[in-house]
Amino acid sequence: MFAVLRDSTGIIQVTVKKGNVPDAEFENATKSGIESSAIIEGEIAEDRRAPGGFEIRASKFQLVGNSEAFPITEYQSTELLLDLRHLWIRSREQTAVAKIKAALLRGAREWFYDNDYIEVTPPIITGVAPEGSTTLFQVKYYDRIAYLSQSAQFYLESLIYSLEKVYALTPSFRAEKSRTPRHLSEYLHLEMEAAWIDNEGNMKVQEELVSAMVQNVVKECADELALLKRDVSVLKKVEPPFDRMKYQEAMEYLQKKGHDVSWGADLGAIEERALTIDRQVPVFVVNYPKELKPFYMKENPDDPRTYKNSDLLAPEGFGEIIGGSERETDNALLIERLSETGESMDNYQWYLDLRKYGSVPHSGFGLGIERIVTWVCKLDHIRDSTPYPRTVARVYP
Ligand code: 4AD
Ligand code: MG
C-alpha cells in the first residue's frame, strides 16, 4: 500500500507492506482515507521511481485520526476552494505562499532591527481616518461610533518624539466595494515613521527594506519559489537603488503609450501596469498632485501643486506596494486641509498637538504585505496571499 506523507518540511512516499507492519496496522493503513493523520516509523530508502527520489518503508503505521472522504478532489471551482479554505490551505501552493510570506516578514523585522528601529503597537480601534472616510469600517464602540484602523500612521507619528525611528505590523481595514485582484478588506500593514528623514531619505529606507525582504526569500525559499514556478533571476535583481520617476514624467510616458490621461488623473491598475510591465526592479513615482493624496503630506516647494510623496510600484506589471511621504509640520496648513475633508475636528485635536509641542521634519510609509507577497509569488489574485482572505463577498470561513 502506497501513501504520500506530509509534514511541515515537505512530502515523501511511504510503502506499507503486509508482513513489515503488524496485521492490524496494515488493516488501518488500507482503510485510511486521504488526509488521515498517522505516526509512521521506518527506513528511508532510495527509490528513483518515488517523487523526490526517496521513500519510507514502514515498520510501524499508527493511525491517529482517520479522514472521511476528502471534499477537495483534483479540479475544483475557485468558489468551492474558498468555501473549503480551512482545508485548501493544506495544499502545496498555499503552504509555499505561507512560507514565503513568513520569510518576507522575517526579512523585514531583521532589517528594522539591524537599523535601530523600535517596534511599537498602535491601536486598531480608532477615531481617525488617515486615508479618507469613504473606506472606513464602523464599529459600535459602547455608546459611540469608532472605526477599524486604515493605517497606524498618526499613532506612529506620535511615537517618534521619544523613539525617533519606529515601525509597526498591524492589520489595516478598508471597506473597498470594488472587487479587484489587488484589494482586500483586511490586510497586514507594515508601517514605519522616522524623525529627521525627508522624502528622499524615506525612499532610501523603502528600497533597502524591500530589497532585504525579497533577498531573504531568495535565500530561504528556493524550493517554494520553484514549486510556484517563479523566475528567481528576476527577484535577484531587486537591489537598491530603484528608479525614480516624477508623476509628471509618468503622465508623459503614458500619453506616449497612447493612454488618455492628463495632469490630475489618478494612476489606477491599468496605468500602473503600463508603467511597470517592462521593468524587473520596483520604481518610485514621486510628487503626485495634491488633489490625489491625503491632507497630511508635505507640500513640495519646487512645485506647490504637488506633495513630497512617493508610491513604490512593483515591476512586471504589478503596481503599487507602498505609499509614503514626508509629513506636513505646519499646523495652520493641516487645519485648513483637514477642514476641507469634512471630518470632525474633535477626533484630530491630539494629532494637531503633535505640531504644537515641538515638531521635527519626519517621513514614513506603509507597505501592504499581501501586495508584496502577491508580486513575489506572482499570484493571479491577492486572495491567495493570505490564508483567510476578507473581501466584500466573504467572511466565511
Ligand atoms: O497607500 P496607502 O493607503 O497609504 C497609507 O495608508 C499611509 N497612511 C501609510 C503610511 O504612510 N504609514 O496604503 C499603504 C499600502 C498600499 O501601498 C498597499 O500596498 C496597501 O497598503 N493597501 C492594500 N493592500 C491590500 N488591500 C487593500 N485594500 C489595500 N489598501 C492599501
Ligand atoms: Mg496608496
Tab-separated table of C-alpha atoms and ligand atoms in Angstrom:
chain	number	residue	atom	x	y	z
A	1	MET	CA	0.000	0.000	0.000
A	2	PHE	CA	1.387	3.398	-1.043
A	3	ALA	CA	0.744	6.647	0.746
A	4	VAL	CA	2.048	10.192	0.490
A	5	LEU	CA	3.125	11.531	3.836
A	6	ARG	CA	3.205	15.239	4.539
A	7	ASP	CA	4.670	17.262	7.394
A	8	SER	CA	5.795	20.878	7.668
A	9	THR	CA	9.038	20.118	5.835
A	10	GLY	CA	7.530	18.532	2.719
A	11	ILE	CA	6.141	15.289	1.314
A	12	ILE	CA	7.545	11.765	0.877
A	13	GLN	CA	6.197	8.456	-0.393
A	14	VAL	CA	5.577	5.666	2.117
A	15	THR	CA	5.167	1.974	1.366
A	16	VAL	CA	3.352	-0.162	3.880
A	17	LYS	CA	3.826	-3.865	3.184
A	18	LYS	CA	1.907	-6.735	4.711
A	19	GLY	CA	4.338	-8.553	6.988
A	20	ASN	CA	6.556	-5.486	7.602
A	21	VAL	CA	3.987	-3.998	9.985
A	22	PRO	CA	1.631	-5.793	12.395
A	23	ASP	CA	-1.535	-7.065	10.638
A	24	ALA	CA	-3.851	-4.671	12.490
A	25	GLU	CA	-1.716	-1.709	11.398
A	26	PHE	CA	-1.782	-2.892	7.797
A	27	GLU	CA	-5.588	-3.081	8.044
A	28	ASN	CA	-5.672	0.503	9.325
A	29	ALA	CA	-3.346	1.686	6.574
A	30	THR	CA	-5.533	0.224	3.815
A	31	LYS	CA	-8.740	1.703	5.220
A	32	SER	CA	-7.341	5.166	5.968
A	33	GLY	CA	-8.645	7.909	3.687
A	34	ILE	CA	-6.809	10.794	2.024
A	35	GLU	CA	-5.704	13.355	4.672
A	36	SER	CA	-5.711	10.843	7.529
A	37	SER	CA	-3.181	11.560	10.275
A	38	ALA	CA	-0.649	8.888	11.140
A	39	ILE	CA	2.575	8.227	13.000
A	40	ILE	CA	4.899	6.277	10.767
A	41	GLU	CA	8.268	4.720	11.506
A	42	GLY	CA	10.502	3.015	9.023
A	43	GLU	CA	13.621	3.032	6.946
A	44	ILE	CA	14.452	5.686	4.388
A	45	ALA	CA	15.361	4.065	1.103
A	46	GLU	CA	16.457	5.433	-2.224
A	47	ASP	CA	13.873	4.794	-4.903
A	48	ARG	CA	14.194	6.524	-8.224
A	49	ARG	CA	10.519	5.979	-9.030
A	50	ALA	CA	9.361	7.859	-5.900
A	51	PRO	CA	8.758	11.619	-6.096
A	52	GLY	CA	11.863	13.192	-4.519
A	53	GLY	CA	13.910	10.026	-5.074
A	54	PHE	CA	13.349	8.531	-1.604
A	55	GLU	CA	10.652	6.627	0.204
A	56	ILE	CA	9.894	5.415	3.710
A	57	ARG	CA	9.492	1.642	4.116
A	58	ALA	CA	7.176	1.496	7.082
A	59	SER	CA	7.748	-0.763	10.089
A	60	LYS	CA	5.008	0.978	12.031
A	61	PHE	CA	1.766	2.621	10.874
A	62	GLN	CA	-0.261	4.084	13.690
A	63	LEU	CA	-3.497	5.666	12.520
A	64	VAL	CA	-4.082	8.715	14.731
A	65	GLY	CA	-7.033	10.363	13.004
A	66	ASN	CA	-8.851	8.746	10.116
A	67	SER	CA	-10.264	11.001	7.423
A	68	GLU	CA	-13.691	10.924	5.848
A	69	ALA	CA	-13.914	11.259	2.070
A	70	PHE	CA	-11.936	14.463	1.473
A	71	PRO	CA	-14.154	17.090	-0.195
A	72	ILE	CA	-11.369	18.528	-2.375
A	73	THR	CA	-10.526	16.475	-5.437
A	74	GLU	CA	-8.389	17.396	-8.397
A	75	TYR	CA	-10.402	20.022	-10.319
A	76	GLN	CA	-12.484	22.371	-8.213
A	77	SER	CA	-14.004	25.781	-8.769
A	78	THR	CA	-12.405	28.819	-7.152
A	79	GLU	CA	-15.598	29.384	-5.141
A	80	LEU	CA	-15.573	25.865	-3.718
A	81	LEU	CA	-11.916	26.176	-2.763
A	82	LEU	CA	-12.755	29.432	-0.965
A	83	ASP	CA	-15.664	27.748	0.870
A	84	LEU	CA	-13.247	24.983	1.872
A	85	ARG	CA	-10.383	27.362	2.601
A	86	HIS	CA	-9.737	25.779	6.027
A	87	LEU	CA	-8.861	22.553	4.177
A	88	TRP	CA	-7.399	24.031	0.984
A	89	ILE	CA	-4.667	25.811	2.985
A	90	ARG	CA	-3.059	22.366	3.336
A	91	SER	CA	-2.244	22.402	-0.379
A	92	ARG	CA	1.345	22.665	-1.590
A	93	GLU	CA	0.782	26.072	-3.263
A	94	GLN	CA	-0.773	27.563	-0.147
A	95	THR	CA	1.987	26.106	2.013
A	96	ALA	CA	4.665	27.606	-0.242
A	97	VAL	CA	2.997	31.026	-0.145
A	98	ALA	CA	2.730	30.895	3.665
A	99	LYS	CA	6.435	30.133	3.983
A	100	ILE	CA	7.374	32.919	1.561
A	101	LYS	CA	5.175	35.359	3.489
A	102	ALA	CA	6.929	34.375	6.715
A	103	ALA	CA	10.336	34.857	5.064
A	104	LEU	CA	9.305	38.345	3.875
A	105	LEU	CA	8.189	39.273	7.385
A	106	ARG	CA	11.354	37.873	8.946
A	107	GLY	CA	13.460	39.790	6.408
A	108	ALA	CA	11.623	42.993	7.304
A	109	ARG	CA	11.916	42.582	11.055
A	110	GLU	CA	15.619	41.803	10.756
A	111	TRP	CA	16.189	44.874	8.581
A	112	PHE	CA	14.403	47.112	11.082
A	113	TYR	CA	16.315	45.564	13.972
A	114	ASP	CA	19.665	45.996	12.207
A	115	ASN	CA	18.832	49.649	11.523
A	116	ASP	CA	17.773	50.583	15.075
A	117	TYR	CA	14.023	50.873	14.559
A	118	ILE	CA	11.774	50.142	17.518
A	119	GLU	CA	8.659	48.018	17.004
A	120	VAL	CA	5.556	49.617	18.523
A	121	THR	CA	1.931	48.592	18.989
A	122	PRO	CA	-0.645	51.166	17.852
A	123	PRO	CA	-4.392	50.643	18.432
A	124	ILE	CA	-6.745	49.052	15.908
A	125	ILE	CA	-9.909	50.710	17.221
A	126	THR	CA	-9.624	54.397	16.428
A	127	GLY	CA	-11.412	57.685	15.726
A	128	VAL	CA	-9.257	58.901	12.832
A	129	ALA	CA	-9.324	58.240	9.086
A	130	PRO	CA	-5.895	58.977	7.597
A	131	GLU	CA	-6.915	57.677	4.170
A	132	GLY	CA	-10.344	59.284	3.976
A	133	SER	CA	-13.818	58.440	5.225
A	134	THR	CA	-15.059	56.525	2.159
A	135	THR	CA	-13.355	53.227	3.052
A	136	LEU	CA	-13.987	53.162	6.806
A	137	PHE	CA	-15.412	50.223	8.706
A	138	GLN	CA	-17.500	51.452	11.622
A	139	VAL	CA	-17.651	49.615	14.915
A	140	LYS	CA	-20.228	50.149	17.598
A	141	TYR	CA	-17.988	51.169	20.460
A	142	TYR	CA	-20.194	51.128	23.569
A	143	ASP	CA	-22.451	54.150	23.004
A	144	ARG	CA	-20.266	55.750	20.299
A	145	ILE	CA	-19.087	55.039	16.781
A	146	ALA	CA	-15.430	54.168	16.244
A	147	TYR	CA	-13.527	52.858	13.223
A	148	LEU	CA	-11.255	49.970	12.422
A	149	SER	CA	-7.794	51.327	11.623
A	150	GLN	CA	-6.931	52.135	7.995
A	151	SER	CA	-3.363	52.984	8.903
A	152	ALA	CA	-1.341	53.318	12.095
A	153	GLN	CA	0.440	56.347	10.685
A	154	PHE	CA	-0.832	59.074	13.056
A	155	TYR	CA	-0.023	56.938	16.094
A	156	LEU	CA	3.441	56.182	14.723
A	157	GLU	CA	3.965	59.926	14.166
A	158	SER	CA	3.188	60.499	17.858
A	159	LEU	CA	5.844	57.976	18.903
A	160	ILE	CA	8.836	59.454	17.035
A	161	TYR	CA	9.216	62.264	19.596
A	162	SER	CA	10.628	59.771	22.077
A	163	LEU	CA	11.658	56.779	19.955
A	164	GLU	CA	12.769	58.576	16.729
A	165	LYS	CA	12.501	55.558	14.387
A	166	VAL	CA	9.535	53.231	14.791
A	167	TYR	CA	7.636	50.594	12.872
A	168	ALA	CA	4.503	48.536	13.376
A	169	LEU	CA	2.966	45.467	11.769
A	170	THR	CA	-0.812	45.608	12.209
A	171	PRO	CA	-3.962	44.696	10.328
A	172	SER	CA	-5.492	47.575	8.371
A	173	PHE	CA	-9.074	47.640	7.182
A	174	ARG	CA	-10.505	49.138	4.001
A	175	ALA	CA	-14.155	48.916	3.057
A	176	GLU	CA	-13.333	48.531	-0.639
A	177	LYS	CA	-16.551	47.922	-2.511
A	178	SER	CA	-14.795	47.364	-5.822
A	179	ARG	CA	-13.774	43.772	-6.486
A	180	THR	CA	-10.228	43.807	-7.807
A	181	PRO	CA	-7.390	41.261	-7.786
A	182	ARG	CA	-5.369	43.557	-5.505
A	183	HIS	CA	-7.748	44.747	-2.787
A	184	LEU	CA	-8.631	43.026	0.472
A	185	SER	CA	-10.952	44.358	3.171
A	186	GLU	CA	-8.422	43.324	5.823
A	187	TYR	CA	-4.688	43.300	5.124
A	188	LEU	CA	-1.433	43.265	7.012
A	189	HIS	CA	0.205	46.667	7.001
A	190	LEU	CA	3.887	47.243	7.694
A	191	GLU	CA	4.382	50.908	8.510
A	192	MET	CA	7.375	52.962	9.503
A	193	GLU	CA	7.822	56.527	10.682
A	194	ALA	CA	11.104	58.312	11.378
A	195	ALA	CA	12.225	61.724	12.616
A	196	TRP	CA	14.793	63.777	10.667
A	197	ILE	CA	14.102	61.990	7.390
A	198	ASP	CA	12.878	63.786	4.261
A	199	ASN	CA	11.073	62.257	1.298
A	200	GLU	CA	14.323	61.219	-0.386
A	201	GLY	CA	15.525	59.524	2.836
A	202	ASN	CA	12.126	57.842	3.104
A	203	MET	CA	12.615	56.279	-0.342
A	204	LYS	CA	16.098	55.049	0.649
A	205	VAL	CA	14.546	53.189	3.577
A	206	GLN	CA	11.939	51.670	1.260
A	207	GLU	CA	14.392	50.422	-1.352
A	208	GLU	CA	16.685	48.919	1.278
A	209	LEU	CA	13.831	47.327	3.195
A	210	VAL	CA	12.087	45.852	0.130
A	211	SER	CA	15.401	44.506	-1.196
A	212	ALA	CA	16.240	42.905	2.160
A	213	MET	CA	12.797	41.261	2.295
A	214	VAL	CA	12.998	39.909	-1.260
A	215	GLN	CA	16.599	38.713	-0.902
A	216	ASN	CA	15.631	36.850	2.276
A	217	VAL	CA	13.021	34.956	0.247
A	218	VAL	CA	15.606	34.178	-2.440
A	219	LYS	CA	17.926	32.864	0.295
A	220	GLU	CA	15.410	30.836	2.303
A	221	CYS	CA	12.680	29.779	-0.106
A	222	ALA	CA	14.282	28.237	-3.204
A	223	ASP	CA	12.013	25.158	-3.040
A	224	GLU	CA	8.854	27.209	-2.563
A	225	LEU	CA	9.701	29.575	-5.438
A	226	ALA	CA	10.400	26.564	-7.660
A	227	LEU	CA	7.064	24.976	-6.732
A	228	LEU	CA	5.308	28.228	-7.703
A	229	LYS	CA	7.404	28.344	-10.919
A	230	ARG	CA	8.615	31.824	-10.003
A	231	ASP	CA	11.519	33.194	-12.047
A	232	VAL	CA	14.152	33.709	-9.336
A	233	SER	CA	16.545	35.550	-11.638
A	234	VAL	CA	14.097	38.489	-11.665
A	235	LEU	CA	13.883	38.565	-7.868
A	236	LYS	CA	17.676	38.503	-7.561
A	237	LYS	CA	17.798	41.846	-9.406
A	238	VAL	CA	15.823	43.581	-6.671
A	239	GLU	CA	18.635	45.649	-5.155
A	240	PRO	CA	18.926	49.386	-4.410
A	241	PRO	CA	18.776	51.928	-5.906
A	242	PHE	CA	15.334	51.805	-7.541
A	243	ASP	CA	14.476	54.244	-10.357
A	244	ARG	CA	12.548	57.418	-9.507
A	245	MET	CA	10.033	58.952	-11.892
A	246	LYS	CA	8.067	62.156	-11.300
A	247	TYR	CA	4.276	61.896	-11.603
A	248	GLN	CA	4.645	64.412	-14.445
A	249	GLU	CA	7.048	62.052	-16.246
A	250	ALA	CA	4.723	59.120	-15.631
A	251	MET	CA	1.935	61.093	-17.345
A	252	GLU	CA	4.156	61.864	-20.343
A	253	TYR	CA	5.198	58.206	-20.614
A	254	LEU	CA	1.577	57.061	-20.508
A	255	GLN	CA	0.496	59.615	-23.095
A	256	LYS	CA	3.278	58.420	-25.396
A	257	LYS	CA	1.964	54.874	-24.966
A	258	GLY	CA	-1.473	56.046	-26.075
A	259	HIS	CA	-3.238	56.355	-22.702
A	260	ASP	CA	-5.885	59.060	-22.472
A	261	VAL	CA	-4.598	60.715	-19.281
A	262	SER	CA	-3.576	64.206	-18.285
A	263	TRP	CA	-2.341	66.093	-15.221
A	264	GLY	CA	-4.545	65.314	-12.223
A	265	ALA	CA	-5.536	61.800	-13.330
A	266	ASP	CA	-5.025	59.099	-10.710
A	267	LEU	CA	-2.838	56.124	-11.508
A	268	GLY	CA	-5.061	53.054	-11.390
A	269	ALA	CA	-4.265	49.407	-12.023
A	270	ILE	CA	-4.170	49.922	-15.810
A	271	GLU	CA	-1.761	52.869	-15.692
A	272	GLU	CA	0.481	51.246	-13.077
A	273	ARG	CA	0.626	48.135	-15.199
A	274	ALA	CA	1.733	50.139	-18.227
A	275	LEU	CA	4.392	51.926	-16.169
A	276	THR	CA	5.911	48.718	-14.802
A	277	ILE	CA	5.307	45.968	-17.377
A	278	ASP	CA	8.778	46.323	-18.918
A	279	ARG	CA	10.593	46.653	-15.600
A	280	GLN	CA	12.188	43.998	-13.394
A	281	VAL	CA	13.002	46.225	-10.399
A	282	PRO	CA	10.470	48.368	-8.464
A	283	VAL	CA	10.144	52.052	-9.397
A	284	PHE	CA	9.126	55.114	-7.362
A	285	VAL	CA	6.573	57.572	-8.715
A	286	VAL	CA	7.119	60.852	-6.831
A	287	ASN	CA	5.354	64.210	-6.400
A	288	TYR	CA	1.703	63.454	-7.062
A	289	PRO	CA	-0.789	66.307	-7.466
A	290	LYS	CA	-2.224	67.291	-4.096
A	291	GLU	CA	-5.810	66.512	-5.046
A	292	LEU	CA	-4.946	62.815	-5.401
A	293	LYS	CA	-3.441	62.375	-1.942
A	294	PRO	CA	-4.430	62.802	1.746
A	295	PHE	CA	-4.156	66.026	3.747
A	296	TYR	CA	-1.152	65.151	5.911
A	297	MET	CA	1.550	65.235	3.213
A	298	LYS	CA	4.228	67.931	2.935
A	299	GLU	CA	3.913	70.432	0.118
A	300	ASN	CA	6.676	70.242	-2.491
A	301	PRO	CA	8.390	73.682	-2.506
A	302	ASP	CA	9.734	73.052	-6.035
A	303	ASP	CA	6.194	72.579	-7.393
A	304	PRO	CA	3.488	73.592	-4.897
A	305	ARG	CA	0.823	71.797	-6.950
A	306	THR	CA	2.383	68.576	-5.641
A	307	TYR	CA	3.405	66.821	-2.436
A	308	LYS	CA	6.762	65.416	-1.330
A	309	ASN	CA	5.474	61.874	-1.587
A	310	SER	CA	6.081	58.618	-3.386
A	311	ASP	CA	4.311	55.436	-4.365
A	312	LEU	CA	6.519	52.413	-4.900
A	313	LEU	CA	5.351	50.290	-7.832
A	314	ALA	CA	6.441	46.658	-8.099
A	315	PRO	CA	7.670	45.600	-11.549
A	316	GLU	CA	6.375	43.100	-14.133
A	317	GLY	CA	3.103	44.988	-14.410
A	318	PHE	CA	2.218	44.614	-10.748
A	319	GLY	CA	1.859	48.184	-9.435
A	320	GLU	CA	1.631	49.841	-6.003
A	321	ILE	CA	3.051	48.087	-2.966
A	322	ILE	CA	3.955	51.149	-0.834
A	323	GLY	CA	2.558	54.621	-0.233
A	324	GLY	CA	4.684	57.126	1.667
A	325	SER	CA	5.516	60.794	2.167
A	326	GLU	CA	7.200	63.493	4.148
A	327	ARG	CA	4.639	64.872	6.627
A	328	GLU	CA	3.251	68.387	6.885
A	329	THR	CA	4.551	70.094	10.051
A	330	ASP	CA	2.639	73.385	9.688
A	331	ASN	CA	-0.465	73.242	11.866
A	332	ALA	CA	-2.307	76.028	10.072
A	333	LEU	CA	-1.991	74.141	6.768
A	334	LEU	CA	-3.094	70.888	8.370
A	335	ILE	CA	-6.177	72.533	9.905
A	336	GLU	CA	-7.082	74.137	6.596
A	337	ARG	CA	-6.805	70.889	4.622
A	338	LEU	CA	-8.466	68.819	7.325
A	339	SER	CA	-11.480	71.127	7.428
A	340	GLU	CA	-11.874	70.599	3.680
A	341	THR	CA	-12.234	66.844	4.241
A	342	GLY	CA	-15.345	67.378	6.340
A	343	GLU	CA	-14.055	65.177	9.185
A	344	SER	CA	-14.942	66.088	12.756
A	345	MET	CA	-12.025	68.169	14.097
A	346	ASP	CA	-12.636	66.831	17.606
A	347	ASN	CA	-11.112	63.478	16.650
A	348	TYR	CA	-7.920	65.148	15.409
A	349	GLN	CA	-7.007	67.513	18.274
A	350	TRP	CA	-4.428	65.057	19.548
A	351	TYR	CA	-2.845	64.764	16.092
A	352	LEU	CA	-2.645	68.558	15.763
A	353	ASP	CA	-0.996	68.690	19.211
A	354	LEU	CA	1.956	66.847	17.652
A	355	ARG	CA	2.850	70.069	15.769
A	356	LYS	CA	2.189	72.264	18.810
A	357	TYR	CA	4.510	70.751	21.377
A	358	GLY	CA	7.751	70.586	19.438
A	359	SER	CA	7.913	69.441	15.828
A	360	VAL	CA	10.559	67.899	13.593
A	361	PRO	CA	10.749	67.054	9.905
A	362	HIS	CA	9.645	63.442	9.516
A	363	SER	CA	8.505	60.892	6.987
A	364	GLY	CA	7.050	57.434	6.794
A	365	PHE	CA	5.304	54.874	4.649
A	366	GLY	CA	3.025	51.845	4.602
A	367	LEU	CA	3.780	48.575	2.811
A	368	GLY	CA	0.941	46.177	2.020
A	369	ILE	CA	2.235	42.736	2.985
A	370	GLU	CA	-0.269	40.816	0.852
A	371	ARG	CA	0.629	43.055	-2.094
A	372	ILE	CA	4.327	42.215	-1.860
A	373	VAL	CA	3.534	38.515	-1.349
A	374	THR	CA	1.323	38.543	-4.466
A	375	TRP	CA	4.087	40.107	-6.531
A	376	VAL	CA	6.965	37.986	-5.144
A	377	CYS	CA	4.944	34.781	-5.669
A	378	LYS	CA	3.471	36.134	-8.936
A	379	LEU	CA	-0.039	35.145	-7.916
A	380	ASP	CA	-3.032	35.999	-10.105
A	381	HIS	CA	-5.103	37.296	-7.203
A	382	ILE	CA	-4.283	38.845	-3.819
A	383	ARG	CA	-6.664	36.457	-2.025
A	384	ASP	CA	-4.112	33.668	-2.395
A	385	SER	CA	-1.531	35.649	-0.429
A	386	THR	CA	-3.347	35.123	2.855
A	387	PRO	CA	-4.961	32.057	4.440
A	388	TYR	CA	-8.337	33.682	5.098
A	389	PRO	CA	-8.955	36.487	2.586
A	390	ARG	CA	-11.558	39.033	3.595
A	391	THR	CA	-13.398	40.551	0.632
A	392	VAL	CA	-16.807	42.158	0.016
A	393	ALA	CA	-18.227	38.742	-0.706
A	394	ARG	CA	-16.664	36.698	2.072
A	395	VAL	CA	-16.215	36.355	5.830
A	396	TYR	CA	-16.527	32.545	5.862
A	397	PRO	CA	-14.565	30.538	6.884
B	1	4AD	O1	-1.343	53.960	0.123
B	1	4AD	P1	-1.995	53.727	1.464
B	1	4AD	O2	-3.436	53.968	1.580
B	1	4AD	O3	-1.158	54.617	2.489
B	1	4AD	C1	-1.409	54.681	3.838
B	1	4AD	O4	-2.241	54.063	4.437
B	1	4AD	C2	-0.422	55.538	4.588
B	1	4AD	N1	-1.105	56.159	5.730
B	1	4AD	C3	0.731	54.657	5.054
B	1	4AD	C4	1.771	55.404	5.828
B	1	4AD	O5	2.338	56.351	5.305
B	1	4AD	N2	2.031	54.986	7.052
B	1	4AD	O6	-1.720	52.211	1.905
B	1	4AD	C5	-0.406	51.743	2.017
B	1	4AD	C6	-0.259	50.411	1.311
B	1	4AD	C7	-0.529	50.445	-0.177
B	1	4AD	O7	0.588	50.858	-0.909
B	1	4AD	C8	-0.880	48.992	-0.455
B	1	4AD	O8	0.310	48.213	-0.570
B	1	4AD	C9	-1.582	48.571	0.819
B	1	4AD	O9	-1.215	49.485	1.828
B	1	4AD	N3	-3.033	48.584	0.652
B	1	4AD	C10	-3.797	47.479	0.491
B	1	4AD	N4	-3.470	46.177	0.419
B	1	4AD	C11	-4.472	45.281	0.252
B	1	4AD	N5	-5.776	45.625	0.171
B	1	4AD	C12	-6.151	46.924	0.230
B	1	4AD	N6	-7.454	47.252	0.160
B	1	4AD	C13	-5.132	47.920	0.398
B	1	4AD	N7	-5.139	49.266	0.514
B	1	4AD	C14	-3.857	49.644	0.664
B	2	MG	MG	-1.748	54.359	-1.879
